[in-house]
Amino acid sequence: MSVLAVVIFVGAYLLIATERIPKTAVALAGAAIVIMLPVIDSDDVFFSHTTGIDWDVIFLLLGMMIIVSVLRQTGVFEYTAIWAAKRARGSPLRIMILLVLVTAFASALLDNVTTVLLIAPVTLLVCDRLEIGPAPFLMAEAFASNIGGTATLIGDPPSIIIASRGGLSFNDFLIHVAPAVIVIIVVFIVMLPRLYPGAFDVDPARVADVMSLEEREAIRDPRLLIKCGAVLFAVLAGFVAHPVIHTNPSLVALLGAGILIVISGLQHSDYLSGVEWETLLFFAGLFVMVGALVKTGVVNQLARVATEATSGQPLLMTMTILVASFVISGVVNNVPYAATMAPIVAQLIPTMQGHLNGEVLWWALVLGTDLGGNLTAVGASANVVILGIARRADTPISFWEFTRKGAVVSTISIGLSALYLWLRYFVLS
């Protein structure tokens, strides 16, 4: 069964990469095959936390997509787009830097998928006003969301899984991971002109037009904006207070969406128009295929082979976990990988020879798993959402276009992470 699961996943992955068949159709077909064979059954698909569809992700996306659809009716995205362009004086590079910084900071406090759902509409409008291609901006935001989300316990789903298993606190992440993330973000910003050459050319006439706009005129419905602001603030507060109120972000998002639908008085065509149904179905199919790899022990075996080869040597063990997590989570989606790898790391920490601070293995796992999500177009949820938004905006980003840039960003990120872990925990410790 493990061989079948691998063949189906690799075949689907290659079809997604070639883009000859829509990725949603490929993911659903692959899911159907592993169910019919059967490699995985209905209980595994619908009810298992380790092998099934991650309903928290699906419904978090659905709720936030509805909230964003209602927000779009107010004109607030146009307002923000004009404001950002004017503050950057119409410079596309300054605009990209501003959006990257906002995305990275917001992703540290929110789920990175929520962040890109809020930032992407602003980006599309800015680029439309300046008549420049939005693809580089959207990709940069996806990368920034995955980097920024690594800094805190609540920023990325894998971090929550790892923290729960390792008994790590919010402050632990700020002390041990946030410094590395700050360095990586700074380097990423410096890389932007070289990463996207030619993406910052703009017609001076378009800049002058944007600078002459009055952003306040973009607000079409001030009363609805106030309602949206109150609901969105409550939803974001619910996300941040998740460890205290013990309510999953998916339920908070759905509750907020439901309240907003009721108080907005909009027609269903208005608030459902922005829902990326194909993206939700793609996630469902991908979760099922990855669940088959988890159930048959493929992911577990890969993780064990990578870690058992280290023979208890602290530095070698740390770097092996970092690199293995980077590669595997970049290809197989980082959520199931984190769930599989966390208990293995818990077993490895007591075996470390001559190194008192076994926590370094947790930080290697966090950095490798979260930053590895930038490696490919399907490595992290935010990437898939960005590709869906770009497709609906008639500016599609290909799998390989995203992956070529992502491979550069993620490789440099992991290199900096390796240097950080080595200096902090083995040289200066």
CSV table of C-alpha atoms in Angstrom, one decimal, residues 24-400:
chain,number,residue,atom,x,y,z
A,24,THR,CA,-8.0,20.8,-8.6
A,25,ALA,CA,-9.0,18.0,-11.0
A,26,VAL,CA,-5.7,16.3,-10.4
A,27,ALA,CA,-5.9,16.5,-6.6
A,28,LEU,CA,-9.5,15.2,-6.5
A,29,ALA,CA,-8.7,12.4,-9.0
A,30,GLY,CA,-5.7,11.4,-6.8
A,31,ALA,CA,-7.9,11.4,-3.7
A,32,ALA,CA,-10.5,9.3,-5.4
A,33,ILE,CA,-7.9,6.7,-6.5
A,34,VAL,CA,-6.4,6.3,-3.0
A,35,ILE,CA,-10.0,5.9,-1.6
A,36,MET,CA,-11.1,3.4,-4.2
A,37,LEU,CA,-8.0,1.1,-4.1
A,38,PRO,CA,-8.5,1.4,-1.0
A,39,VAL,CA,-5.3,2.8,0.5
A,40,ILE,CA,-7.4,5.0,2.9
A,41,ASP,CA,-11.0,4.8,4.0
A,42,SER,CA,-13.8,7.2,4.9
A,43,ASP,CA,-13.0,7.2,8.6
A,44,ASP,CA,-9.4,8.2,7.7
A,45,VAL,CA,-10.6,10.9,5.3
A,46,PHE,CA,-13.4,12.6,7.3
A,47,PHE,CA,-12.6,11.9,11.0
A,48,SER,CA,-8.9,11.4,11.5
A,49,HIS,CA,-6.7,14.3,12.7
A,50,THR,CA,-3.6,12.8,11.2
A,51,THR,CA,-4.7,11.3,7.9
A,52,GLY,CA,-7.9,13.2,7.1
A,53,ILE,CA,-9.0,16.4,5.6
A,54,ASP,CA,-8.0,19.3,7.9
A,55,TRP,CA,-11.4,20.8,8.3
A,56,ASP,CA,-10.0,23.6,10.4
A,57,VAL,CA,-8.0,24.8,7.4
A,58,ILE,CA,-11.0,24.4,5.0
A,59,PHE,CA,-13.5,26.3,7.2
A,60,LEU,CA,-10.9,29.0,8.3
A,61,LEU,CA,-10.4,29.7,4.6
A,62,LEU,CA,-14.2,29.7,3.9
A,63,GLY,CA,-15.0,32.0,6.7
A,64,MET,CA,-12.2,34.5,5.9
A,65,MET,CA,-13.1,34.4,2.2
A,66,ILE,CA,-16.7,35.4,3.0
A,67,ILE,CA,-15.5,38.2,5.3
A,68,VAL,CA,-13.1,39.6,2.6
A,69,SER,CA,-16.0,39.4,0.1
A,70,VAL,CA,-18.2,41.6,2.3
A,71,LEU,CA,-15.3,44.0,3.0
A,72,ARG,CA,-14.7,44.4,-0.7
A,73,GLN,CA,-18.2,45.9,-1.0
A,74,THR,CA,-17.1,48.9,1.2
A,75,GLY,CA,-14.3,50.1,-1.0
A,76,VAL,CA,-11.7,49.8,1.8
A,77,PHE,CA,-9.3,47.8,-0.4
A,78,GLU,CA,-9.3,50.7,-2.9
A,79,TYR,CA,-8.7,53.1,-0.1
A,80,THR,CA,-5.8,51.1,1.3
A,81,ALA,CA,-4.3,50.6,-2.2
A,82,ILE,CA,-4.3,54.4,-3.0
A,83,TRP,CA,-3.0,55.2,0.5
A,84,ALA,CA,-0.1,52.7,0.1
A,85,ALA,CA,0.8,53.9,-3.4
A,86,LYS,CA,0.9,57.5,-2.3
A,87,ARG,CA,3.0,56.8,0.8
A,88,ALA,CA,5.5,55.0,-1.4
A,89,ARG,CA,5.4,57.9,-3.8
A,90,GLY,CA,4.3,55.5,-6.6
A,91,SER,CA,7.5,53.5,-6.5
A,92,PRO,CA,6.7,49.8,-7.2
A,93,LEU,CA,9.8,48.7,-5.2
A,94,ARG,CA,8.8,50.8,-2.2
A,95,ILE,CA,5.3,49.5,-2.5
A,96,MET,CA,6.5,45.9,-2.5
A,97,ILE,CA,8.7,46.5,0.5
A,98,LEU,CA,5.8,48.1,2.4
A,99,LEU,CA,3.5,45.2,1.5
A,100,VAL,CA,6.1,42.6,2.5
A,101,LEU,CA,6.7,44.2,5.9
A,102,VAL,CA,3.0,44.5,6.6
A,103,THR,CA,2.4,40.8,5.5
A,104,ALA,CA,5.3,39.5,7.6
A,105,PHE,CA,4.2,41.4,10.7
A,106,ALA,CA,0.6,40.5,10.3
A,107,SER,CA,1.5,36.8,9.7
A,108,ALA,CA,3.2,36.7,13.1
A,109,LEU,CA,0.0,37.6,14.8
A,110,LEU,CA,-2.5,35.9,12.5
A,111,ASP,CA,-2.6,32.7,10.5
A,112,ASN,CA,-0.6,33.3,7.3
A,113,VAL,CA,-3.6,32.3,5.1
A,114,THR,CA,-5.8,35.0,6.7
A,115,THR,CA,-3.1,37.5,6.1
A,116,VAL,CA,-2.7,36.9,2.4
A,117,LEU,CA,-6.5,36.9,2.0
A,118,LEU,CA,-6.6,40.4,3.4
A,119,ILE,CA,-3.4,41.8,1.7
A,120,ALA,CA,-3.9,40.3,-1.8
A,121,PRO,CA,-7.0,42.4,-2.8
A,122,VAL,CA,-5.0,45.6,-1.9
A,123,THR,CA,-2.1,44.4,-4.0
A,124,LEU,CA,-4.2,43.7,-7.0
A,125,LEU,CA,-5.7,47.2,-6.8
A,126,VAL,CA,-2.4,48.9,-6.4
A,127,CYS,CA,-1.0,47.1,-9.4
A,128,ASP,CA,-4.1,47.9,-11.4
A,129,ARG,CA,-3.8,51.6,-10.7
A,130,LEU,CA,-0.1,51.6,-11.7
A,131,GLU,CA,-0.7,49.2,-14.6
A,132,ILE,CA,2.1,46.8,-13.5
A,133,GLY,CA,2.0,43.0,-13.2
A,134,PRO,CA,0.8,41.8,-9.8
A,135,ALA,CA,2.4,38.3,-9.9
A,136,PRO,CA,5.8,39.3,-8.3
A,137,PHE,CA,4.0,41.2,-5.6
A,138,LEU,CA,1.6,38.3,-4.8
A,139,MET,CA,4.5,35.8,-4.7
A,140,ALA,CA,6.6,38.1,-2.5
A,141,GLU,CA,3.7,38.3,0.0
A,142,ALA,CA,3.3,34.5,0.1
A,143,PHE,CA,7.0,34.2,0.9
A,144,ALA,CA,6.8,36.9,3.5
A,145,SER,CA,3.7,35.3,5.1
A,146,ASN,CA,5.5,32.0,5.6
A,147,ILE,CA,8.6,33.7,6.9
A,148,GLY,CA,6.8,36.1,9.3
A,149,GLY,CA,4.5,33.3,10.5
A,150,THR,CA,7.5,31.4,11.7
A,151,ALA,CA,8.3,34.0,14.4
A,152,THR,CA,5.5,33.2,16.8
A,153,LEU,CA,3.6,30.2,18.2
A,154,ILE,CA,0.3,31.2,16.5
A,155,GLY,CA,1.7,32.3,13.1
A,156,ASP,CA,1.8,29.0,11.3
A,157,PRO,CA,-0.2,25.8,12.0
A,158,PRO,CA,2.9,23.6,12.1
A,159,SER,CA,4.3,25.8,14.9
A,160,ILE,CA,1.1,25.1,17.0
A,161,ILE,CA,1.5,21.4,16.5
A,162,ILE,CA,5.2,21.4,17.4
A,163,ALA,CA,4.7,23.7,20.4
A,164,SER,CA,2.0,21.5,21.8
A,165,ARG,CA,4.2,18.4,21.6
A,166,GLY,CA,7.3,20.1,23.0
A,167,GLY,CA,5.7,22.2,25.7
A,168,LEU,CA,6.9,25.4,24.1
A,169,SER,CA,5.4,28.8,25.0
A,170,PHE,CA,4.6,31.9,23.0
A,171,ASN,CA,7.6,33.7,24.7
A,172,ASP,CA,9.9,30.7,23.8
A,173,PHE,CA,9.2,31.4,20.1
A,174,LEU,CA,9.9,35.1,20.5
A,175,ILE,CA,13.2,34.4,22.3
A,176,HIS,CA,14.5,31.6,20.1
A,177,VAL,CA,12.9,31.9,16.6
A,178,ALA,CA,12.0,35.6,16.1
A,179,PRO,CA,15.6,36.8,15.9
A,180,ALA,CA,16.3,34.4,13.0
A,181,VAL,CA,13.1,35.5,11.3
A,182,ILE,CA,14.0,39.2,11.5
A,183,VAL,CA,17.4,38.5,9.8
A,184,ILE,CA,15.7,36.4,7.1
A,185,ILE,CA,13.1,39.1,6.4
A,186,VAL,CA,15.8,41.8,6.1
A,187,VAL,CA,17.8,39.6,3.7
A,188,PHE,CA,14.6,38.8,1.7
A,189,ILE,CA,13.9,42.5,1.3
A,190,VAL,CA,17.4,43.2,0.0
A,191,MET,CA,16.9,40.3,-2.5
A,192,LEU,CA,13.7,41.7,-4.0
A,193,PRO,CA,15.3,43.8,-6.8
A,194,ARG,CA,17.3,40.8,-8.0
A,195,LEU,CA,14.5,38.3,-7.5
A,196,TYR,CA,12.1,40.3,-9.7
A,197,PRO,CA,14.2,42.2,-12.2
A,198,GLY,CA,12.1,44.3,-14.5
A,199,ALA,CA,9.0,44.2,-12.2
A,200,PHE,CA,9.4,47.8,-11.0
A,201,ASP,CA,9.2,49.7,-14.3
A,202,VAL,CA,6.2,52.1,-14.2
A,203,ASP,CA,4.8,54.8,-16.5
A,204,PRO,CA,5.4,58.2,-14.8
A,205,ALA,CA,2.0,59.3,-16.0
A,206,ARG,CA,0.4,56.5,-14.0
A,207,VAL,CA,2.3,57.5,-10.9
A,208,ALA,CA,1.1,61.1,-11.3
A,209,ASP,CA,-2.5,59.9,-11.7
A,210,VAL,CA,-2.3,57.8,-8.5
A,211,MET,CA,-0.7,60.7,-6.5
A,212,SER,CA,-3.6,62.9,-7.6
A,213,LEU,CA,-6.3,60.5,-6.2
A,214,GLU,CA,-8.1,61.2,-3.0
A,215,GLU,CA,-8.3,57.9,-1.1
A,216,ARG,CA,-11.4,58.9,1.0
A,217,GLU,CA,-13.5,59.0,-2.1
A,218,ALA,CA,-12.9,55.3,-2.6
A,219,ILE,CA,-15.1,54.4,0.5
A,220,ARG,CA,-18.5,53.5,-1.0
A,221,ASP,CA,-20.4,52.4,2.2
A,222,PRO,CA,-19.1,53.9,5.4
A,223,ARG,CA,-21.8,52.2,7.6
A,224,LEU,CA,-21.0,48.8,6.3
A,225,LEU,CA,-17.3,49.5,6.8
A,226,ILE,CA,-17.9,50.2,10.5
A,227,LYS,CA,-19.8,46.9,10.8
A,228,CYS,CA,-17.0,45.0,9.0
A,229,GLY,CA,-14.4,46.7,11.1
A,230,ALA,CA,-16.1,45.7,14.4
A,231,VAL,CA,-16.6,42.1,13.2
A,232,LEU,CA,-13.0,41.8,11.8
A,233,PHE,CA,-11.5,43.2,15.0
A,234,ALA,CA,-13.5,40.6,17.0
A,235,VAL,CA,-12.4,37.8,14.7
A,236,LEU,CA,-8.7,38.8,14.9
A,237,ALA,CA,-9.0,39.1,18.7
A,238,GLY,CA,-10.4,35.6,18.7
A,239,PHE,CA,-7.4,34.3,16.7
A,240,VAL,CA,-4.9,35.9,19.1
A,241,ALA,CA,-6.9,34.7,22.2
A,242,HIS,CA,-7.1,31.2,20.9
A,243,PRO,CA,-4.9,29.7,23.6
A,244,VAL,CA,-7.2,31.3,26.3
A,245,ILE,CA,-10.7,30.9,24.9
A,246,HIS,CA,-10.0,27.4,23.5
A,247,THR,CA,-12.0,28.1,20.4
A,248,ASN,CA,-10.4,27.1,17.1
A,249,PRO,CA,-9.7,29.9,14.6
A,250,SER,CA,-11.9,28.1,12.0
A,251,LEU,CA,-14.9,28.4,14.3
A,252,VAL,CA,-14.1,32.1,15.0
A,253,ALA,CA,-13.9,32.8,11.3
A,254,LEU,CA,-17.2,31.0,10.5
A,255,LEU,CA,-18.9,32.8,13.4
A,256,GLY,CA,-17.6,36.2,12.2
A,257,ALA,CA,-18.7,35.4,8.6
A,258,GLY,CA,-22.2,34.4,9.8
A,259,ILE,CA,-22.6,37.6,11.9
A,260,LEU,CA,-21.4,39.8,9.0
A,261,ILE,CA,-23.8,38.1,6.6
A,262,VAL,CA,-26.7,38.8,8.9
A,263,ILE,CA,-25.9,42.5,9.7
A,264,SER,CA,-24.7,43.5,6.2
A,265,GLY,CA,-28.0,42.7,4.5
A,266,LEU,CA,-26.1,41.7,1.3
A,267,GLN,CA,-27.4,39.2,-1.3
A,268,HIS,CA,-25.8,35.8,-1.2
A,269,SER,CA,-24.2,36.5,-4.7
A,270,ASP,CA,-22.3,39.4,-3.1
A,271,TYR,CA,-20.7,37.6,-0.2
A,272,LEU,CA,-20.1,34.3,-2.0
A,273,SER,CA,-18.6,35.8,-5.1
A,274,GLY,CA,-15.1,35.9,-3.5
A,275,VAL,CA,-15.0,32.3,-2.3
A,276,GLU,CA,-12.3,30.3,-4.0
A,277,TRP,CA,-14.2,27.1,-4.3
A,278,GLU,CA,-11.6,25.5,-6.5
A,279,THR,CA,-8.9,26.3,-3.9
A,280,LEU,CA,-11.0,24.6,-1.1
A,281,LEU,CA,-11.5,21.5,-3.3
A,282,PHE,CA,-7.8,21.4,-4.1
A,283,PHE,CA,-6.9,21.4,-0.4
A,284,ALA,CA,-9.4,18.6,0.3
A,285,GLY,CA,-7.9,16.4,-2.4
A,286,LEU,CA,-4.3,17.2,-1.3
A,287,PHE,CA,-5.1,16.4,2.3
A,288,VAL,CA,-6.4,13.0,1.3
A,289,MET,CA,-3.4,12.1,-0.8
A,290,VAL,CA,-1.0,13.2,1.9
A,291,GLY,CA,-3.1,11.4,4.5
A,292,ALA,CA,-2.5,8.2,2.5
A,293,LEU,CA,1.3,8.8,2.8
A,294,VAL,CA,0.9,9.3,6.5
A,295,LYS,CA,-1.3,6.2,7.0
A,296,THR,CA,1.0,3.9,5.1
A,297,GLY,CA,4.0,5.1,7.1
A,298,VAL,CA,5.8,6.8,4.2
A,299,VAL,CA,6.3,10.2,5.9
A,300,ASN,CA,7.2,8.5,9.1
A,301,GLN,CA,9.8,6.3,7.5
A,302,LEU,CA,11.3,9.3,5.6
A,303,ALA,CA,11.6,11.2,8.9
A,304,ARG,CA,13.2,8.3,10.7
A,305,VAL,CA,15.7,7.6,8.1
A,306,ALA,CA,16.8,11.2,8.1
A,307,THR,CA,17.2,11.4,11.9
A,308,GLU,CA,18.5,8.0,12.8
A,309,ALA,CA,21.5,8.6,10.5
A,310,THR,CA,22.8,11.2,12.9
A,311,SER,CA,24.0,8.8,15.7
A,312,GLY,CA,23.1,11.2,18.5
A,313,GLN,CA,25.6,13.9,17.4
A,314,PRO,CA,24.0,17.2,18.4
A,315,LEU,CA,25.2,19.4,15.6
A,316,LEU,CA,24.6,16.7,12.9
A,317,MET,CA,21.2,15.9,14.4
A,318,THR,CA,20.2,19.5,14.4
A,319,MET,CA,21.2,20.2,10.8
A,320,THR,CA,19.7,16.9,9.6
A,321,ILE,CA,16.3,17.8,11.1
A,322,LEU,CA,16.5,21.3,9.7
A,323,VAL,CA,17.4,20.2,6.1
A,324,ALA,CA,15.1,17.1,6.1
A,325,SER,CA,12.2,19.2,7.4
A,326,PHE,CA,12.9,21.8,4.7
A,327,VAL,CA,12.9,19.4,1.8
A,328,ILE,CA,10.0,17.1,2.9
A,329,SER,CA,7.6,19.8,4.1
A,330,GLY,CA,8.3,21.8,0.9
A,331,VAL,CA,7.0,18.9,-1.1
A,332,VAL,CA,4.4,17.2,1.1
A,333,ASN,CA,2.7,20.2,2.8
A,334,ASN,CA,4.1,21.1,6.2
A,335,VAL,CA,1.1,20.4,8.5
A,336,PRO,CA,1.0,16.6,8.3
A,337,TYR,CA,4.8,16.5,8.3
A,338,ALA,CA,4.9,18.5,11.6
A,339,ALA,CA,2.4,16.2,13.1
A,340,THR,CA,4.5,13.1,12.2
A,341,MET,CA,7.9,14.5,13.0
A,342,ALA,CA,7.1,16.1,16.4
A,343,PRO,CA,6.9,12.9,18.4
A,344,ILE,CA,10.1,11.6,16.8
A,345,VAL,CA,12.0,14.8,17.9
A,346,ALA,CA,10.6,14.3,21.4
A,347,GLN,CA,12.2,10.8,21.4
A,348,LEU,CA,15.5,12.1,20.0
A,349,ILE,CA,16.1,14.9,22.5
A,350,PRO,CA,17.1,12.6,25.4
A,351,THR,CA,19.6,10.8,23.1
A,352,MET,CA,21.7,13.9,22.3
A,353,GLN,CA,25.3,13.4,23.4
A,354,GLY,CA,27.0,16.0,25.4
A,355,HIS,CA,24.6,18.9,24.7
A,356,LEU,CA,22.4,20.1,27.6
A,357,ASN,CA,20.0,22.2,25.5
A,358,GLY,CA,18.0,19.7,23.6
A,359,GLU,CA,15.5,22.4,22.7
A,360,VAL,CA,17.6,23.3,19.7
A,361,LEU,CA,16.0,20.3,17.9
A,362,TRP,CA,12.6,21.9,18.3
A,363,TRP,CA,13.8,25.2,16.8
A,364,ALA,CA,15.4,23.3,13.9
A,365,LEU,CA,12.1,21.5,13.3
A,366,VAL,CA,10.1,24.8,13.5
A,367,LEU,CA,12.5,26.7,11.1
A,368,GLY,CA,12.8,23.8,8.6
A,369,THR,CA,9.1,23.0,8.5
A,370,ASP,CA,7.7,26.6,8.3
A,371,LEU,CA,10.4,28.0,6.0
A,372,GLY,CA,10.3,24.9,3.8
A,373,GLY,CA,6.8,25.8,2.9
A,374,ASN,CA,8.2,28.4,0.5
A,375,LEU,CA,10.1,25.7,-1.5
A,376,THR,CA,7.2,24.8,-3.9
A,377,ALA,CA,3.8,26.2,-4.9
A,378,VAL,CA,2.0,23.5,-2.7
A,379,GLY,CA,4.4,23.5,0.3
A,380,ALA,CA,2.2,25.8,2.4
A,381,SER,CA,-1.5,26.8,2.4
A,382,ALA,CA,-0.7,30.5,1.8
A,383,ASN,CA,1.0,29.6,-1.5
A,384,VAL,CA,-2.1,27.7,-2.8
A,385,VAL,CA,-4.4,30.5,-1.8
A,386,ILE,CA,-2.2,33.1,-3.6
A,387,LEU,CA,-2.2,31.0,-6.8
A,388,GLY,CA,-6.0,30.8,-6.6
A,389,ILE,CA,-6.4,34.5,-6.2
A,390,ALA,CA,-4.0,35.2,-9.1
A,391,ARG,CA,-5.9,32.9,-11.4
A,392,ARG,CA,-9.2,34.5,-10.6
A,393,ALA,CA,-7.6,37.9,-11.3
A,394,ASP,CA,-6.6,36.7,-14.8
A,395,THR,CA,-2.9,36.9,-13.9
A,396,PRO,CA,-2.1,33.2,-13.3
A,397,ILE,CA,1.1,32.2,-11.7
A,398,SER,CA,2.5,28.9,-12.9
A,399,PHE,CA,3.7,26.1,-10.6
A,400,TRP,CA,7.2,26.5,-11.9
